[in-house]
Coordinates of N, CA, C and O in Angstrom, one line a residue:
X1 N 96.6 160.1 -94.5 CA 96.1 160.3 -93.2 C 97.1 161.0 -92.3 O 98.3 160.6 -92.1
X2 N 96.5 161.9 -91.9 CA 98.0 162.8 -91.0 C 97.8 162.2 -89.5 O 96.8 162.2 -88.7
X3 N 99.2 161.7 -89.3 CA 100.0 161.5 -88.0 C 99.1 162.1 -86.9 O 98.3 162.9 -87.3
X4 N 99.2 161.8 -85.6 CA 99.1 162.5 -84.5 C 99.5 163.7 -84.1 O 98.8 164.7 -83.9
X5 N 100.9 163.6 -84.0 CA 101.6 164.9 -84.2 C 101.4 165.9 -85.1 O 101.2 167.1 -84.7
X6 N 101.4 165.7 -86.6 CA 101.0 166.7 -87.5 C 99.5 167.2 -87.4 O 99.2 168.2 -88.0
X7 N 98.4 166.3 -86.3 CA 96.9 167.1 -86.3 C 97.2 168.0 -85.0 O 96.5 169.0 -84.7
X8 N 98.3 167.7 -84.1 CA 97.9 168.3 -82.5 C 98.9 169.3 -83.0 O 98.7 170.3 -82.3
X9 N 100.2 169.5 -84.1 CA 101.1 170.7 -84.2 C 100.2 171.5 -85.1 O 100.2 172.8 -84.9
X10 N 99.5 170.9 -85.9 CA 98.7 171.9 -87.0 C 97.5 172.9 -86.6 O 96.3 172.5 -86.7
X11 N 97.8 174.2 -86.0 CA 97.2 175.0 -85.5 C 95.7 175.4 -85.9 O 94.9 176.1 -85.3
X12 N 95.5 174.7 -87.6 CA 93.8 174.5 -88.3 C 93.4 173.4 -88.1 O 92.2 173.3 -88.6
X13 N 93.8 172.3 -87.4 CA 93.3 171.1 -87.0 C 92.4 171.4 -86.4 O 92.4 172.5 -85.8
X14 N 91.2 170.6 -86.1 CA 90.0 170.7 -85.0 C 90.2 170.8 -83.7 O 89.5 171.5 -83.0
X15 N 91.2 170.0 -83.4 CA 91.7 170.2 -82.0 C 91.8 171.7 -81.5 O 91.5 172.1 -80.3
X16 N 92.2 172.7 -82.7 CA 92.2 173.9 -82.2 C 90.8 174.8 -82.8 O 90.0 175.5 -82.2
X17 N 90.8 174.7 -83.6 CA 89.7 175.3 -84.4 C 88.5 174.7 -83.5 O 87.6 175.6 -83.6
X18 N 88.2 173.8 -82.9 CA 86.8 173.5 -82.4 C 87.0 174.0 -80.8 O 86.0 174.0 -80.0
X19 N 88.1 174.2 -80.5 CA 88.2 175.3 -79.1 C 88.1 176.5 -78.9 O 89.1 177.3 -79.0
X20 N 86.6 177.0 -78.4 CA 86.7 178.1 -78.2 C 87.5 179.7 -77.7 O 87.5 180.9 -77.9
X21 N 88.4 178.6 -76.8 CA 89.1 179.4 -75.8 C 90.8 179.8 -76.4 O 91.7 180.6 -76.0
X22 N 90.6 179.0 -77.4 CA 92.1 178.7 -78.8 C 91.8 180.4 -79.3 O 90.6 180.9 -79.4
X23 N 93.2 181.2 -79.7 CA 93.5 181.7 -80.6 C 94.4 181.4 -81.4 O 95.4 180.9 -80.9
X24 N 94.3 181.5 -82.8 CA 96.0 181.2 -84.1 C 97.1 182.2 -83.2 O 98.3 181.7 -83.1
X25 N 96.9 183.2 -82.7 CA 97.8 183.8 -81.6 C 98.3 183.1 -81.1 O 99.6 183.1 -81.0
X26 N 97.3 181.9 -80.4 CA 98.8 181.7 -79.3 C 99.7 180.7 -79.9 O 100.8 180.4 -79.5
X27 N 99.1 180.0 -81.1 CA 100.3 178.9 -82.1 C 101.0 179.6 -82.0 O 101.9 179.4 -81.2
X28 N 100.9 180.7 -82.5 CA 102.2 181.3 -83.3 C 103.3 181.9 -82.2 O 104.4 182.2 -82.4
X29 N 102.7 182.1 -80.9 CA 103.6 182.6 -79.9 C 103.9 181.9 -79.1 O 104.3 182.6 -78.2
X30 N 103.7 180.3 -78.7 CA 104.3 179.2 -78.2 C 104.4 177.9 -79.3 O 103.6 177.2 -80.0
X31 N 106.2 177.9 -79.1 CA 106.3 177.1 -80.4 C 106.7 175.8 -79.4 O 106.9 175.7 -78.2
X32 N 106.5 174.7 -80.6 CA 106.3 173.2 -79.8 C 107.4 173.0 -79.9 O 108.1 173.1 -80.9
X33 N 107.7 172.6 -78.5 CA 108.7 171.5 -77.9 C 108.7 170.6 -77.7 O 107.8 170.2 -77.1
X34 N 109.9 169.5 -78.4 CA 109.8 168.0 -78.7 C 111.1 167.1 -77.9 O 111.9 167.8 -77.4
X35 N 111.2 166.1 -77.8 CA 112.2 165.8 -77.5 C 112.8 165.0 -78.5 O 112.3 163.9 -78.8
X36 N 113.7 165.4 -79.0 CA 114.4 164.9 -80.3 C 114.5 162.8 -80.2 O 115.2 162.1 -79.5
X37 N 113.9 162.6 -80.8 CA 113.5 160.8 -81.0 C 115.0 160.0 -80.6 O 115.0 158.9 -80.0
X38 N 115.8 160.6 -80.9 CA 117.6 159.7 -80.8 C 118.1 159.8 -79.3 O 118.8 158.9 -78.8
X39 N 117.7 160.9 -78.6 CA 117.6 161.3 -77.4 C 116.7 160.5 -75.9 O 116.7 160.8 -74.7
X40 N 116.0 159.5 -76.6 CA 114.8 159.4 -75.9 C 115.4 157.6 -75.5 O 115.1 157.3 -74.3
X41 N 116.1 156.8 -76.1 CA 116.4 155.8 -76.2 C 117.8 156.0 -74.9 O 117.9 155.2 -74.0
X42 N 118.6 156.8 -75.2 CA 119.6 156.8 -74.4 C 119.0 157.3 -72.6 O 119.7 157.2 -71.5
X43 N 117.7 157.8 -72.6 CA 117.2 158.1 -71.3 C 116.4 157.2 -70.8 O 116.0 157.4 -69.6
X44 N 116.0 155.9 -71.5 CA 115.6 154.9 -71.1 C 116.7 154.0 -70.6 O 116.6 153.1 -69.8
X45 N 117.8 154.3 -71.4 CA 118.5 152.7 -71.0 C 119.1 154.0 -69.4 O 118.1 154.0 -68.7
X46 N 119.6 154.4 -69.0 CA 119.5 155.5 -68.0 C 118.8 154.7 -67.1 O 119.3 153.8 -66.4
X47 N 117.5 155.2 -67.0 CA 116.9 154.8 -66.0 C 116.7 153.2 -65.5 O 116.3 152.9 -64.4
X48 N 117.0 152.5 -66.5 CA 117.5 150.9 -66.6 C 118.4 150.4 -65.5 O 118.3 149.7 -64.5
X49 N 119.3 151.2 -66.1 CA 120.5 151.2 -65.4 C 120.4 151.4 -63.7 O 120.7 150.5 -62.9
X50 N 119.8 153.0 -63.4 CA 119.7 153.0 -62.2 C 118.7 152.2 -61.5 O 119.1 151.7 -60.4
X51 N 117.8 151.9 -61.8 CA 116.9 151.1 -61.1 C 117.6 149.9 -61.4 O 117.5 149.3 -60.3
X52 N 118.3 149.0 -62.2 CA 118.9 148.1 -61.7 C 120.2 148.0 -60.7 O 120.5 147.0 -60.1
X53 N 120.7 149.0 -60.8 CA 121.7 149.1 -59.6 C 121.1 149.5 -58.0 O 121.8 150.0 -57.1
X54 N 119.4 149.3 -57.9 CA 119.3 149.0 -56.7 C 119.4 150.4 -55.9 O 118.8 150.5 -54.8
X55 N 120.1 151.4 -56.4 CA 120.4 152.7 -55.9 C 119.1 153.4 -55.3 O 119.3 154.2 -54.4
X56 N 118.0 153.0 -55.7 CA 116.9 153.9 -55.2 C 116.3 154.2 -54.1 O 115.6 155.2 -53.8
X57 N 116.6 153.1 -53.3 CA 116.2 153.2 -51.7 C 117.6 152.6 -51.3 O 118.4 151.9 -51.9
X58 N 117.7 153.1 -50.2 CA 118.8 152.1 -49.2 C 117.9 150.5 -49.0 O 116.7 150.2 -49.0
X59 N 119.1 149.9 -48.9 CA 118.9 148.7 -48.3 C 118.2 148.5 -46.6 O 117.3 147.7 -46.2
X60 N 118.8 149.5 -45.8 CA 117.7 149.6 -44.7 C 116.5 150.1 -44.9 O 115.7 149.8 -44.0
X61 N 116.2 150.7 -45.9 CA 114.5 151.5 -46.3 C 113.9 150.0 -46.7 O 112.9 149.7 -46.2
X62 N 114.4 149.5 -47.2 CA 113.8 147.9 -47.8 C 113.5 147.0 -47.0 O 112.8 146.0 -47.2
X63 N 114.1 147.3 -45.9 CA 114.5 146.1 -44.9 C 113.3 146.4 -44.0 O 112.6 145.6 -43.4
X64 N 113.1 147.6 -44.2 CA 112.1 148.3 -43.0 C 110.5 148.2 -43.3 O 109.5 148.2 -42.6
X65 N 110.6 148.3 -45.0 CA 109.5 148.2 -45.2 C 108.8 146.7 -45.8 O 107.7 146.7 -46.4
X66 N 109.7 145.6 -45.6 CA 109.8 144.7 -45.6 C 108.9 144.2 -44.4 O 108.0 143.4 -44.4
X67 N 109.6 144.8 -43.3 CA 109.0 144.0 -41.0 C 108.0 144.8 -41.6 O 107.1 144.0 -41.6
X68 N 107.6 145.6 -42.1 CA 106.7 146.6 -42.0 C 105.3 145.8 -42.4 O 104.3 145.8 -41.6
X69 N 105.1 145.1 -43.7 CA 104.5 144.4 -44.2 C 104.1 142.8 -43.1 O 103.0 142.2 -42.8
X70 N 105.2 142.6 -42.7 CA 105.1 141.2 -41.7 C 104.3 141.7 -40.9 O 103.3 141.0 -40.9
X71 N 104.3 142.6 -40.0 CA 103.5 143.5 -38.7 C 102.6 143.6 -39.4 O 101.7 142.7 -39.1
X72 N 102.2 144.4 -40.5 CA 100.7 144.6 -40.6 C 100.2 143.4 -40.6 O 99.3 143.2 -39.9
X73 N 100.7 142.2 -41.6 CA 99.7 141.0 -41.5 C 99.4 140.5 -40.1 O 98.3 140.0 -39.7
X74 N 100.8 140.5 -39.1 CA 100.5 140.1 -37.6 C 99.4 140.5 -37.0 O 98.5 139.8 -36.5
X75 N 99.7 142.2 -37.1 CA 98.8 142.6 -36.6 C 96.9 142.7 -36.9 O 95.9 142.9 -36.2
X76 N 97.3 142.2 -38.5 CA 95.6 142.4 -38.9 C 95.1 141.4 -39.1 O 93.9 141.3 -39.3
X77 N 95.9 140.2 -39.0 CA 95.7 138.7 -39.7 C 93.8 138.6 -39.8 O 93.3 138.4 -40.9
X78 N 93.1 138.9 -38.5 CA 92.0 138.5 -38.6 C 90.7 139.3 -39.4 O 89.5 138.9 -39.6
X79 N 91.4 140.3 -39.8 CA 90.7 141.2 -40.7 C 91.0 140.9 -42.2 O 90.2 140.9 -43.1
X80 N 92.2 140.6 -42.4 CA 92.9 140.2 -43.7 C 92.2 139.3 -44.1 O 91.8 139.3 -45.3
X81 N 91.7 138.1 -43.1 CA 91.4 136.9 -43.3 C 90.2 137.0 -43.6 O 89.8 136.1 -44.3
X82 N 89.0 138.3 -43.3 CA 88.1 138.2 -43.5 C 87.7 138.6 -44.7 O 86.9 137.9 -45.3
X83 N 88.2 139.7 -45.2 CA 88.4 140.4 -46.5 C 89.1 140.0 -47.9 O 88.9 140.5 -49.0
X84 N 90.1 138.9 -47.3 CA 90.1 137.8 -48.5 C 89.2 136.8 -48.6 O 88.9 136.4 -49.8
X85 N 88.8 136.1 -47.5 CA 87.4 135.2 -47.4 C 86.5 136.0 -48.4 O 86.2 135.9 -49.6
X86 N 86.0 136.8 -47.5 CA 85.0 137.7 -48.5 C 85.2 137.7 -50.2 O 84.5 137.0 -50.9
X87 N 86.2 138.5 -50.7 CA 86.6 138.6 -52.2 C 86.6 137.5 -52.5 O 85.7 137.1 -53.3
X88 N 87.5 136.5 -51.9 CA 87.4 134.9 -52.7 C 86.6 133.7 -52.4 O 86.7 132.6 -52.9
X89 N 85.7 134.3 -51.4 CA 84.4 133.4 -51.5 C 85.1 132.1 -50.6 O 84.4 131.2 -50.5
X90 N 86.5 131.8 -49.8 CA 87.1 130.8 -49.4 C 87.2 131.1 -48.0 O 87.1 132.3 -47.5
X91 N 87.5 130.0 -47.2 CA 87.6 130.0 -45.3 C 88.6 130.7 -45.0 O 89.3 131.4 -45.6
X92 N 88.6 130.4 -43.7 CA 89.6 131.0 -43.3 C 91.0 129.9 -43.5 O 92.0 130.5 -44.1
X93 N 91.2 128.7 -43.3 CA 92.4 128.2 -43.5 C 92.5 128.6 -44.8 O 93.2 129.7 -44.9
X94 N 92.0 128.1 -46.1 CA 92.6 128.8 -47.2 C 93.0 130.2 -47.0 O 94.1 130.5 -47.6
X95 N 92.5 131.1 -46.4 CA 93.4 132.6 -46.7 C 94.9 132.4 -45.9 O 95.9 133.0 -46.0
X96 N 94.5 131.5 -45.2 CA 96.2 131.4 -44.1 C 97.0 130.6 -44.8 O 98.3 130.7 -44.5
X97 N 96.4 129.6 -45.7 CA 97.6 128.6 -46.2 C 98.3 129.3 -47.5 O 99.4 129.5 -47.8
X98 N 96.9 129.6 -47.9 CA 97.2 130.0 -49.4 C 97.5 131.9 -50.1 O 97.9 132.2 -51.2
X99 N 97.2 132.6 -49.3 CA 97.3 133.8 -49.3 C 98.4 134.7 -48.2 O 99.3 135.4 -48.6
X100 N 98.2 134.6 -46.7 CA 98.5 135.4 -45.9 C 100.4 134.4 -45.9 O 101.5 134.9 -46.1
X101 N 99.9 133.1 -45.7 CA 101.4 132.5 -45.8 C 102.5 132.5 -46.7 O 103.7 132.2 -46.5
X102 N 101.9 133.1 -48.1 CA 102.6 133.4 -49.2 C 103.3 134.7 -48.9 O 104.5 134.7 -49.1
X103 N 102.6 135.7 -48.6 CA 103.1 136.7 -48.2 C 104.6 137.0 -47.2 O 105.8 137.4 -47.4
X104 N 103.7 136.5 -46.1 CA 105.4 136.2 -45.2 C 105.8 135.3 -45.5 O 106.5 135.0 -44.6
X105 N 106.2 134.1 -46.7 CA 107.5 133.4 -46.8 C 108.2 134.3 -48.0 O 109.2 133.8 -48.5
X106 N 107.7 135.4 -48.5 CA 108.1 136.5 -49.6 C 108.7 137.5 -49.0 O 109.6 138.0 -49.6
X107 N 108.2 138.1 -47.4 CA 108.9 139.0 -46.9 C 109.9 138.2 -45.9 O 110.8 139.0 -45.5
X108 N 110.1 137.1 -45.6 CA 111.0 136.1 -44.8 C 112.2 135.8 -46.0 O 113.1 135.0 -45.8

């Protein structure tokens, strides 16, 4: 059973041969680019790395979008409330005990 790669590089595979708009021309005059497999492991731990050093936003971008989140619930609380009521079929104290209050003690 041939690989994935060996049916999508193999230019008589169906993939191309059942495309009308396919010529064996253009296999032959765009050759496939791969990213070498040994290569691929050291660009993950990479991006590991940066996203765990926190580097990706400032700490005031966080901070901001943090009040940012508190305000909208302030400001919408009673819409929030209705539209989780709604989805979860529950009152209004439950969306305030158990949903909206979760929220701000996560952004607090």
């Amino acid at each position: 059973r041939p690989s994935f790669m060996s049916t999508f590089a193999n230019p008589t595979s169906p993939l191309y041969t059942n495309n009308p708009n396919y010529t064996n021309d253009e296999a032959e005059s765009l050759p496939l680019k791969y990213t070498p497999l040994q290569s691929i492991a050291p660009l993950i731990e990479e991006a590991h790395q940066t996203y765990s050093s926190h580097i990706t936003h400032p700490y005031q971008f966080r901070m901001d979008q943090l009040r940012g989140i508190e305000k909208l619930i302030q400001e919408n609380c009673d819409e929030l409330t209705a539209a989780i009521g709604k989805d979860l079929g529950q009152g209004p104290m439950y969306c305030e005990a158990f949903e909206l209050a979760q929220v701000r003690n996560q952004v607090e």
